[in-house]
Tab-separated table of C-alpha atoms and ligand atoms in Angstrom:
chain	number	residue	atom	x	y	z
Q	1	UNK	CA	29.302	-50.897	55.653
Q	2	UNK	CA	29.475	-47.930	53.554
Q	3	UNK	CA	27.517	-47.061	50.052
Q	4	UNK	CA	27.562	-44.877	47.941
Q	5	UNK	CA	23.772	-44.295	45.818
Q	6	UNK	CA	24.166	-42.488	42.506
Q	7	UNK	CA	20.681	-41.075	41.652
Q	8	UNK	CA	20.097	-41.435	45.229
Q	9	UNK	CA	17.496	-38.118	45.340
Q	10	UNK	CA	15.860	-39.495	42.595
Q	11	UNK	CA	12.546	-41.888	43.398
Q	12	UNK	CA	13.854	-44.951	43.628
Q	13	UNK	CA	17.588	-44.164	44.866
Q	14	UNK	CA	15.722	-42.241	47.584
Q	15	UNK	CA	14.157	-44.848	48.675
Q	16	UNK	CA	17.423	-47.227	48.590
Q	17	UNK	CA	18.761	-44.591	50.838
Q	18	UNK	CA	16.236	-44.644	53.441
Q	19	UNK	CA	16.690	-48.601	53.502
Q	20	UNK	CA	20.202	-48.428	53.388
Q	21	UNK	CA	20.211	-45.761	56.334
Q	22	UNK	CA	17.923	-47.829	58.389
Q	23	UNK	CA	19.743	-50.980	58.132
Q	24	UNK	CA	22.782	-49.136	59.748
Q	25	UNK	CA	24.782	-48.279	56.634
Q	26	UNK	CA	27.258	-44.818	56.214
Q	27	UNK	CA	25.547	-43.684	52.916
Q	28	UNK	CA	26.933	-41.182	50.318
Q	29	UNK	CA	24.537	-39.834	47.543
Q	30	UNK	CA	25.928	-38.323	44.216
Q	31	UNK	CA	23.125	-36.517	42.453
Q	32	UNK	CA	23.105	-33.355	40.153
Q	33	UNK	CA	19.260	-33.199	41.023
Q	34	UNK	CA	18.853	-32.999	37.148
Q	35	UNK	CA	15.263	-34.802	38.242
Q	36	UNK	CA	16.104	-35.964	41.764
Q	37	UNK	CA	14.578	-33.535	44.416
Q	38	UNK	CA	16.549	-32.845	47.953
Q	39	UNK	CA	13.130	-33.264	49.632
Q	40	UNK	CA	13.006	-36.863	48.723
Q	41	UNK	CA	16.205	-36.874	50.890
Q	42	UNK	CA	14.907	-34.461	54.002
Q	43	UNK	CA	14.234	-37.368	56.412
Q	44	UNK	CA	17.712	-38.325	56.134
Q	45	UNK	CA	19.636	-35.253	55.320
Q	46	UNK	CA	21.518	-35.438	58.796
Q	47	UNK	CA	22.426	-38.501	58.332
Q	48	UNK	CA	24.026	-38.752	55.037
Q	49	UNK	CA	26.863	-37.193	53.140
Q	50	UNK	CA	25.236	-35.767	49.970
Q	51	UNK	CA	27.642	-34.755	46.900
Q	52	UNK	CA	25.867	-32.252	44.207
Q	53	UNK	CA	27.652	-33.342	40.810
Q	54	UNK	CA	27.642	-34.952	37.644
Q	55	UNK	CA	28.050	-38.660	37.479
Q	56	UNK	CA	29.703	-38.766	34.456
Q	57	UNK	CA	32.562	-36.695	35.641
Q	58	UNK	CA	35.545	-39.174	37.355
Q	59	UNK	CA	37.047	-36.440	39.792
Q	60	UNK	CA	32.986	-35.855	41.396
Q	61	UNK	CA	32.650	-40.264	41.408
Q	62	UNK	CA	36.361	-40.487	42.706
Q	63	UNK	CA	35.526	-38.089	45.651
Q	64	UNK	CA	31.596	-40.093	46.054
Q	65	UNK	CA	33.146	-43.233	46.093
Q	66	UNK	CA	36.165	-43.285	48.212
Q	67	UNK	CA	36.126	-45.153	51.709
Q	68	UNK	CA	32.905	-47.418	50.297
Q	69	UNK	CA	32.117	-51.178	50.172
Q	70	UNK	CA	29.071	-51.066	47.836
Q	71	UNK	CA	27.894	-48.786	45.103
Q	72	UNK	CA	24.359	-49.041	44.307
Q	73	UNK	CA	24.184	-47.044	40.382
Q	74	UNK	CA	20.693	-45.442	39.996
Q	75	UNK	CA	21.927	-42.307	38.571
Q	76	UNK	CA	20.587	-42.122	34.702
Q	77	UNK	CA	18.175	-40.673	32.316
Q	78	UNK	CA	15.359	-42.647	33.487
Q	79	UNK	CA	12.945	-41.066	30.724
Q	80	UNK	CA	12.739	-43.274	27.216
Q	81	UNK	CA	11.375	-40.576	25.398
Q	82	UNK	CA	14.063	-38.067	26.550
Q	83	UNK	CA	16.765	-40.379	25.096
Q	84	UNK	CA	15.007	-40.194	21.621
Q	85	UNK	CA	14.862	-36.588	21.335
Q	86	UNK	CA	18.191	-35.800	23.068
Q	87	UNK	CA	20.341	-39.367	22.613
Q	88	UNK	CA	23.645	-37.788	22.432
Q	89	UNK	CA	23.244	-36.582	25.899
Q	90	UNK	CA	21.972	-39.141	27.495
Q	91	UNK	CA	24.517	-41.781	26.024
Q	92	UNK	CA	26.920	-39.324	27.973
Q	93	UNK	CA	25.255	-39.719	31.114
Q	94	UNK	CA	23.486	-43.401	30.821
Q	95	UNK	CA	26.695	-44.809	29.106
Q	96	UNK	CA	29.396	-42.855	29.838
Q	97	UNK	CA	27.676	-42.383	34.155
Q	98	UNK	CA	28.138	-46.006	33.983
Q	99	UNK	CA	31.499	-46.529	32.765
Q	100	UNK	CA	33.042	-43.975	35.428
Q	101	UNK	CA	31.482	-45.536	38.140
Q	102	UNK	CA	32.523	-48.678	37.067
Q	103	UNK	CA	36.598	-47.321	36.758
Q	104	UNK	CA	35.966	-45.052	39.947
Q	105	UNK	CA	34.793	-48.310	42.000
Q	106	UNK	CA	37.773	-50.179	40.850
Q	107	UNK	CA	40.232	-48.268	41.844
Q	108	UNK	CA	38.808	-47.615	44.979
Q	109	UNK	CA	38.367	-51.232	45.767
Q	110	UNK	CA	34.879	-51.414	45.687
Q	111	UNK	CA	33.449	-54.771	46.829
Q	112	UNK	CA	30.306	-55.188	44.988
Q	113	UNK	CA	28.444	-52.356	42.366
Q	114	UNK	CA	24.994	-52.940	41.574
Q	115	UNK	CA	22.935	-51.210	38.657
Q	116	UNK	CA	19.653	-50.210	37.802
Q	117	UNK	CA	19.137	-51.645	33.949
Q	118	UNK	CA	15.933	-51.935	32.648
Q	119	UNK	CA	13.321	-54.295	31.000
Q	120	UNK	CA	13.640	-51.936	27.866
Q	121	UNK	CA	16.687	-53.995	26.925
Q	122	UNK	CA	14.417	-56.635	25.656
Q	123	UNK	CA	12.587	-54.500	22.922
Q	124	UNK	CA	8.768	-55.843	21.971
Q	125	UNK	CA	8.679	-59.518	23.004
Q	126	UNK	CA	4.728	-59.920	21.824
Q	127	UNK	CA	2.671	-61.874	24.532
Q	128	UNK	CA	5.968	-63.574	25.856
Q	129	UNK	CA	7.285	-62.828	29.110
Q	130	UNK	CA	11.246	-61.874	29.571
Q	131	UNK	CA	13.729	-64.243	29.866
Q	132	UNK	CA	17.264	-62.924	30.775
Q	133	UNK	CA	19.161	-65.531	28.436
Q	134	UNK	CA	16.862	-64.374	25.274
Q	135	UNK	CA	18.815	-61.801	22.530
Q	136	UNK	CA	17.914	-58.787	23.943
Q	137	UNK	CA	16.736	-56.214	21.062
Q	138	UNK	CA	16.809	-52.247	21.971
Q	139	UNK	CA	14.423	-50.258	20.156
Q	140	UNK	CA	15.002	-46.987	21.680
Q	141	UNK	CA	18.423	-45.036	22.733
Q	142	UNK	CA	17.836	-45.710	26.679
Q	143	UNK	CA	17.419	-49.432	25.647
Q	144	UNK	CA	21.083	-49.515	23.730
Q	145	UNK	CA	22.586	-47.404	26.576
Q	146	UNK	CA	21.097	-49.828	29.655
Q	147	UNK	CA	22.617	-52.801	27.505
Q	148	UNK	CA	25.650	-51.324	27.074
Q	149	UNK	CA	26.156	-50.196	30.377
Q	150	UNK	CA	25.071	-53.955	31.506
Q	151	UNK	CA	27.613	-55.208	29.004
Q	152	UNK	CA	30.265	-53.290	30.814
Q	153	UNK	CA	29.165	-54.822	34.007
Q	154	UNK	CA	29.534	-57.890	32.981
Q	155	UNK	CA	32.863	-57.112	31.539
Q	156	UNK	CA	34.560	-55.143	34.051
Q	157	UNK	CA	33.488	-58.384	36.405
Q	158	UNK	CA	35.457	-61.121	34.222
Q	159	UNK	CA	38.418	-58.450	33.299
Q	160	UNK	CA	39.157	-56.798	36.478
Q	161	UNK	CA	37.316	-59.091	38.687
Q	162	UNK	CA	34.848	-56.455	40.274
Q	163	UNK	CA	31.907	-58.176	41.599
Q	164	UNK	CA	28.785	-56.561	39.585
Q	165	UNK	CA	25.156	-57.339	39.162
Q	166	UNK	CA	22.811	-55.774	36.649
Q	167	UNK	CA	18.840	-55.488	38.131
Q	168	UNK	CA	16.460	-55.514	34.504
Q	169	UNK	CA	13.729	-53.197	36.541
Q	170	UNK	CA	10.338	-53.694	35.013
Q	171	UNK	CA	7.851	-50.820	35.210
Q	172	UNK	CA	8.772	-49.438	38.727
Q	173	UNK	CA	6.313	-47.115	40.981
Q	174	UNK	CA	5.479	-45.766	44.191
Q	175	UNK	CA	5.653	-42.907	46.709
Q	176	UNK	CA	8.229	-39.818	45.023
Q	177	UNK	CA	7.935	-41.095	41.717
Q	178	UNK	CA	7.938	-37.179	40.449
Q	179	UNK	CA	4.722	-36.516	37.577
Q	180	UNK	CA	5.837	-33.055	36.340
Q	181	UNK	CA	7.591	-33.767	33.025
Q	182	UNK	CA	5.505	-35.854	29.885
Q	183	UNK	CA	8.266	-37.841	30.288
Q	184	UNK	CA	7.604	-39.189	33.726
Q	185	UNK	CA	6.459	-42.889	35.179
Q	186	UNK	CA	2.418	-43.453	33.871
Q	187	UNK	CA	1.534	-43.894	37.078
Q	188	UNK	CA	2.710	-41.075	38.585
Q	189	UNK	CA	1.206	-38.856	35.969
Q	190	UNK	CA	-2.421	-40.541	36.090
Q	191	UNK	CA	-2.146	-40.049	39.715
Q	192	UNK	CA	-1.063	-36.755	39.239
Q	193	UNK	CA	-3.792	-35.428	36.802
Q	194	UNK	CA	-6.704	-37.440	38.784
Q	195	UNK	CA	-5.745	-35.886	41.630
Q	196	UNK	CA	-5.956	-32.572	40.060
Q	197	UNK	CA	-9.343	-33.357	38.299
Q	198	UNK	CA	-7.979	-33.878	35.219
Q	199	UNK	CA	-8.291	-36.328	32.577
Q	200	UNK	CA	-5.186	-38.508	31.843
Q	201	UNK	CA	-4.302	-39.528	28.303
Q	202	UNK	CA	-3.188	-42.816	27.136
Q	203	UNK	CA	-0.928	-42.397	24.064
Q	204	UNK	CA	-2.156	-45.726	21.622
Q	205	UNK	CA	-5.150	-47.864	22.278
Q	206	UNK	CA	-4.654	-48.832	25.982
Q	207	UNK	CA	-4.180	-52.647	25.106
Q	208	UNK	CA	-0.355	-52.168	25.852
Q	209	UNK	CA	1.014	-53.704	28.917
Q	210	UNK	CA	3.311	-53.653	31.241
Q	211	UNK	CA	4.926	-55.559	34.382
Q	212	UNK	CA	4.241	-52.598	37.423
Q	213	UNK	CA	6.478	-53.404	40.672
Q	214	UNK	CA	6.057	-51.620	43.454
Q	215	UNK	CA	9.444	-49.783	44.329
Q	216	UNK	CA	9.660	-51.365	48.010
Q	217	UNK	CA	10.213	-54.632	46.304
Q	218	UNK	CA	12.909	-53.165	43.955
Q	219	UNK	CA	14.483	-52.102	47.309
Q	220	UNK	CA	14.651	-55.443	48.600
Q	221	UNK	CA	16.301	-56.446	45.329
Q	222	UNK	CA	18.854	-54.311	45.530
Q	223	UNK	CA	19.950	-54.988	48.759
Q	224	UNK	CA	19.836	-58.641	48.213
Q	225	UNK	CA	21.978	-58.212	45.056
Q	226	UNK	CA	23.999	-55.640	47.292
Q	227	UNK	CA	24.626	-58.362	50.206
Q	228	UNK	CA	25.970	-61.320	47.387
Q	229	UNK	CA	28.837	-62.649	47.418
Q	230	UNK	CA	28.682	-64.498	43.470
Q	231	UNK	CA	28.197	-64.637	41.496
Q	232	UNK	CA	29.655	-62.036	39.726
Q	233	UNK	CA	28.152	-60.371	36.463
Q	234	UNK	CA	24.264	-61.548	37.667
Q	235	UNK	CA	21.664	-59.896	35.217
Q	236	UNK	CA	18.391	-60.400	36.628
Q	237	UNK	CA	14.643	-59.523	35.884
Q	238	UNK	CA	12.953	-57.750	38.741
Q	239	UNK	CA	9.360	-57.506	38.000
Q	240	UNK	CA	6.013	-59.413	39.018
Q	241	UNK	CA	5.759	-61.367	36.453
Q	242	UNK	CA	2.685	-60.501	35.275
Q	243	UNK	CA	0.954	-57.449	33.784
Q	244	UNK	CA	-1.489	-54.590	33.454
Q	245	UNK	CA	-3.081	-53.387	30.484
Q	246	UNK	CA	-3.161	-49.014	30.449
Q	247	UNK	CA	-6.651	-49.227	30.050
Q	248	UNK	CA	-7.028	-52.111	33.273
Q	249	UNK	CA	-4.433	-49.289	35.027
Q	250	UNK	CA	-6.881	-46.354	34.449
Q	251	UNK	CA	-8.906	-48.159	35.541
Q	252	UNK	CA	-7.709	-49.124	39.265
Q	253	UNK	CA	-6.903	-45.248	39.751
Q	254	UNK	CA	-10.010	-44.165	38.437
Q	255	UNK	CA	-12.051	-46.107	41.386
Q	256	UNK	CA	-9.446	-45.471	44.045
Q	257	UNK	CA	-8.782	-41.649	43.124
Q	258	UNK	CA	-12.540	-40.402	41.222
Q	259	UNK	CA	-12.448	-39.968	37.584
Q	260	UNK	CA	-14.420	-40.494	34.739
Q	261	UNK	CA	-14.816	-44.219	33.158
Q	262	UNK	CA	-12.687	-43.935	30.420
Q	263	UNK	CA	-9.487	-41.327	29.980
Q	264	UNK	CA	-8.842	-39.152	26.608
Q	265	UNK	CA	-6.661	-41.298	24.050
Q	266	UNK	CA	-4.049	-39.764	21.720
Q	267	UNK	CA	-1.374	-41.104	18.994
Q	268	UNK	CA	0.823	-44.345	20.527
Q	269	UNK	CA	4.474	-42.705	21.089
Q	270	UNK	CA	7.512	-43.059	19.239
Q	271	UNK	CA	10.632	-45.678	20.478
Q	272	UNK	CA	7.416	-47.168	22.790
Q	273	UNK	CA	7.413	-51.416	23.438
Q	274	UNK	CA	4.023	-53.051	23.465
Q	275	UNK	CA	3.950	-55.186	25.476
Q	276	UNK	CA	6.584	-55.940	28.444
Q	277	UNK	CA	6.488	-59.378	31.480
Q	278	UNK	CA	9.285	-60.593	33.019
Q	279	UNK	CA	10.125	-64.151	33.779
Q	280	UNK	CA	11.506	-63.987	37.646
Q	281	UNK	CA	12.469	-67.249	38.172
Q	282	UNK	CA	16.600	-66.071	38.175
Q	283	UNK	CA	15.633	-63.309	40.705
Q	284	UNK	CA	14.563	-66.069	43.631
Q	285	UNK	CA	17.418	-68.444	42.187
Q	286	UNK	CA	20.297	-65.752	42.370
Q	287	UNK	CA	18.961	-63.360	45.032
Q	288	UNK	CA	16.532	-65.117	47.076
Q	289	UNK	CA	14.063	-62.222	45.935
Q	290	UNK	CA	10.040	-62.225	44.975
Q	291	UNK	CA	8.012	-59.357	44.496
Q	292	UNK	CA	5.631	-59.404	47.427
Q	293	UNK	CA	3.609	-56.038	46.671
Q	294	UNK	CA	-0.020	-56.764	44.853
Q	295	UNK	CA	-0.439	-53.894	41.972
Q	296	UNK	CA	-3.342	-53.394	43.411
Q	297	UNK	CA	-1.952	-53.085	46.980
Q	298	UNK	CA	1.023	-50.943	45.978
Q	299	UNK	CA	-1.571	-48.542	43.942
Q	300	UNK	CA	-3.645	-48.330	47.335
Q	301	UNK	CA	-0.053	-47.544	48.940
Q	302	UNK	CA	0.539	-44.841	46.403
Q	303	UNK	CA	-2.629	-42.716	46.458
Q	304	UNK	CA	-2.770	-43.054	50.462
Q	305	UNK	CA	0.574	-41.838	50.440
Q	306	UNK	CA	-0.131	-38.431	48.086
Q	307	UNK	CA	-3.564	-37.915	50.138
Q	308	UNK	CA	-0.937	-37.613	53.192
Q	309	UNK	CA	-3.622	-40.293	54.509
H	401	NAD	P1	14.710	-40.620	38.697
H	401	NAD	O1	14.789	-39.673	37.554
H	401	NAD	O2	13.802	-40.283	39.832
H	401	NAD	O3	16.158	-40.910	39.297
H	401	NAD	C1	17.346	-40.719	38.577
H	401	NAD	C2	18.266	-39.867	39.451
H	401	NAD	O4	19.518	-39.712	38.760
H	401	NAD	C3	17.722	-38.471	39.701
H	401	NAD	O5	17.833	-38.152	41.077
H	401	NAD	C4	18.609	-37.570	38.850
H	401	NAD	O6	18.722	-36.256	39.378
H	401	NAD	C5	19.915	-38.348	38.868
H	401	NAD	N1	20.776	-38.045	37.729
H	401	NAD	C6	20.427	-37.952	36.418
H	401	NAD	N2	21.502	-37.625	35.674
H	401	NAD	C7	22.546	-37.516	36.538
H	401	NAD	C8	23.929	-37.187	36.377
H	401	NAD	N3	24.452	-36.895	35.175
H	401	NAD	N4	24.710	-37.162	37.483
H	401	NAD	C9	24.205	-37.443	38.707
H	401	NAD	N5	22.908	-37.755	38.918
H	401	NAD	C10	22.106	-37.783	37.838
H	401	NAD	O7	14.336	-42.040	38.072
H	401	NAD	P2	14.064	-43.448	38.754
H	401	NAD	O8	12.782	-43.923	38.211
H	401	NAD	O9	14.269	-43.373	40.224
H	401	NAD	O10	15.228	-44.315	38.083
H	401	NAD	C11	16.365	-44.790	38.800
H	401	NAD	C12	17.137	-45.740	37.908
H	401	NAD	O11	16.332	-46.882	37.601
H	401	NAD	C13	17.543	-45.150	36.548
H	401	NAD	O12	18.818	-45.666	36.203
H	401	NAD	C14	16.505	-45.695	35.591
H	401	NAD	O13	16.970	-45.756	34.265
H	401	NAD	C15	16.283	-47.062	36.191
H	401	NAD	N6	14.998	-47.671	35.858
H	401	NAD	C16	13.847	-47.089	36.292
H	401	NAD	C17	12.632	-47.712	36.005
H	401	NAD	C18	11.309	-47.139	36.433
H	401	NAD	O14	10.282	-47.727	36.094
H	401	NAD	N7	11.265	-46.048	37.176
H	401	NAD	C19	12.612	-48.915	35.300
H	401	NAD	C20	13.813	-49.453	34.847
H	401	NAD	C21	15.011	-48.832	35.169
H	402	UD1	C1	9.616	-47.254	32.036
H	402	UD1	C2	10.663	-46.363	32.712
H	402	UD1	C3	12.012	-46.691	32.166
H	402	UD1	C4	12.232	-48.180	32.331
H	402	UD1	C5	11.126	-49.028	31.686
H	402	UD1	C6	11.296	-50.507	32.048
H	402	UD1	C7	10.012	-44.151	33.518
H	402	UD1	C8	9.761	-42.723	33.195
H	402	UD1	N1	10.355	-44.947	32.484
H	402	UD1	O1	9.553	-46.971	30.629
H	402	UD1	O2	13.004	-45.972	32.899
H	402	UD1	O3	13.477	-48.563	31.863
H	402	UD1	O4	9.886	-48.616	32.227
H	402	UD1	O5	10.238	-51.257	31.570
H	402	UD1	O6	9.913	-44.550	34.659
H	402	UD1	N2	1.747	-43.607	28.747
H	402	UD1	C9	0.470	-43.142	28.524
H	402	UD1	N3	0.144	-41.900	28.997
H	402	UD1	C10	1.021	-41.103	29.677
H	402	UD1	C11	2.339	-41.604	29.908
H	402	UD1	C12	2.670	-42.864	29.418
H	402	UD1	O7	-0.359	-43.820	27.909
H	402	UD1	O8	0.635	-39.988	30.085
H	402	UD1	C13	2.074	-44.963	28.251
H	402	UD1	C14	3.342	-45.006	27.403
H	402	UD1	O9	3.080	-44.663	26.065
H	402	UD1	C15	3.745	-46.481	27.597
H	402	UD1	C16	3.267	-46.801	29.023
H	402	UD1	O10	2.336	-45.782	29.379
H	402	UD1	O11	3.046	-47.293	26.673
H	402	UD1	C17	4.401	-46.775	30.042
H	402	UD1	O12	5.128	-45.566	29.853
H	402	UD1	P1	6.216	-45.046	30.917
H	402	UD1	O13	5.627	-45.009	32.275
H	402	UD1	O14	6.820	-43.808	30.367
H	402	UD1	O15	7.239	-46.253	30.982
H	402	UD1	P2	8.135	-47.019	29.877
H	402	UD1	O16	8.280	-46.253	28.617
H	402	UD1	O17	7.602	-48.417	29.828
């Protein structure tokens, strides 16, 4: 089997790799290491062909995609904030990316493309977890462009009939999940400043929450919704299905890592959703899939990990 992972030196595409690579595949990564890192692909490097270049340019996908069975899409602006300051340019690359890999997979003959969508599609859904047959109700730029991009999905699966299945990712985090911009995962930023003696910030009161999975489980995911065979157009949660307050979060890396009891707090940021749980019963109907990672385990993971312990 051959894939090709857009994104794929990015945190969780690098990780997709190294699964994908163990379980015998011939991988291809397209990545203009806008925030992927070649590092995150150094344990593989021999054994994959990697493709510098722009996803939302159809010569760079034609060239990625030819010869392959499977195209996993991670490739994206992953930051919400980013998309509100700069949403012109990231509708380019989260909406256009999307469409070109969707055209560049069809006429290659692509078998099955899977994508990385997000929770965000939902907007604030107060106390009530996610359910994917709800309206969904974007409150930021990323959240219009993951919907969109799902919409295509769906689309380009009844129209043209190219198998596609859209993967709602929760709050995702683990190993490689790279701190240095503002913009970056929470978690990987409290880890990040603890580690460095510093004291992390949480923008609002803390009483937000969100549904953390650990990214070996959204791994699993996509290679079960890789591996299916119908049906076609899926959109499925993948989260725990439950959640973490910030101020419960700081607190789990504050014990594990050192840091004082509580962190600094500043204003609650713009295009943010309060509160976000998924429902996850479609993900074990559909894929066969459960999140198996504790927070609490996959945070232990995490630090042990950056110690190099
Ligand atoms: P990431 O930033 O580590 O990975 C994104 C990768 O895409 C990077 O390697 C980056 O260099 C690459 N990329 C960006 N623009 C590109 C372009 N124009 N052409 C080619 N490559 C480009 O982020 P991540 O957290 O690993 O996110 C992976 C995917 O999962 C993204 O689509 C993101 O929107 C989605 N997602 C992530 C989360 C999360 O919690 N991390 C949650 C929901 C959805
Ligand atoms: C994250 C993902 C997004 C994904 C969505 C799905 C990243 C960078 N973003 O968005 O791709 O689609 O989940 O649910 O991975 N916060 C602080 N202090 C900080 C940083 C953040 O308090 O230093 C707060 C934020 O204000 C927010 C919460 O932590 O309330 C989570 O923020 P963040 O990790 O950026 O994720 P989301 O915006 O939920």
């Amino acid at each position: 089997m051959k894939s090709l992972v857009t994104g794929g030196a990015g945190f969780i595409g690098s990780h997709l790799v190294d699964a994908l690579v163990a379980a015998g595949d011939q991988v291809v990564v397209l990545d203009d290491l806008s925030t992927g890192r070649r590092e995150n692909l150094a344990q593989v490097a021999d054994v994959i062909e990697f493709i510098e270049g722009d996803v939302a340019d159809r010569a760079t996908v034609d060239r990625a995609v030819a010869g392959c069975d499977r195209v996993f899409h991670q490739a994206a602006v992953a930051s919400v904030p980013a998309t509100v300051e700069r949403p012109v340019a990231t509708h380019h690359v989260n909406l256009g990316g999307a469409l070109m890999v969707l055209e560049a997979a069809r006429a290659a003959g692509v078998k099955r493309v899977v994508f990385a969508s997000s929770a965000a599609v939902y907007g604030d859904t107060g106390a009530e977890a996610c359910v994917e047959t709800a309206a969904p109700n974007p409150q930021s730029p990323y959240a219009v462009e993951k919907l969109a991009a799902e919409t295509y999905m769906r689309v380009w699966a009844d129209l043209y009939g190219l198998p596609t299945a859209s993967l709602r990712y929760f709050n995702v985090f683990g190993p490689r999940q790279d701190p240095s911009s503002p913009y970056s995962g929470v978690i990987s930023i409290f880890v990040d400043r603890l580690r460095r003696g510093l004291v992390p910030t949480i923008f609002g009161d803390g009483e937000q929450t969100r549904d953390f999975v650990f990214v070996a489980d959204v791994v699993r995911a996509n290679l079960a919704a890789g591996a299916l065979d119908a049906p076609a157009g899926l959109v499925c949660n993948i989260g725990r299905g439950e959640t973490t307050t910030l101020k419960q979060l700081y607190g789990h890396l504050a014990a594990l890592l050192g840091g004082p009891p509580a962190p600094h707090f500043g204003p609650a940021r713009a295009g943010d959703i309060r509160d976000s749980k998924a429902r996850v019963d479609r993900a074990f109907e559909a894929l066969g899939w459960r999140a198996q990672v504790p927070v609490a385990d996959g945070l232990r993971a995490l630090v042990e990990a950056v110690q190099g312990t």
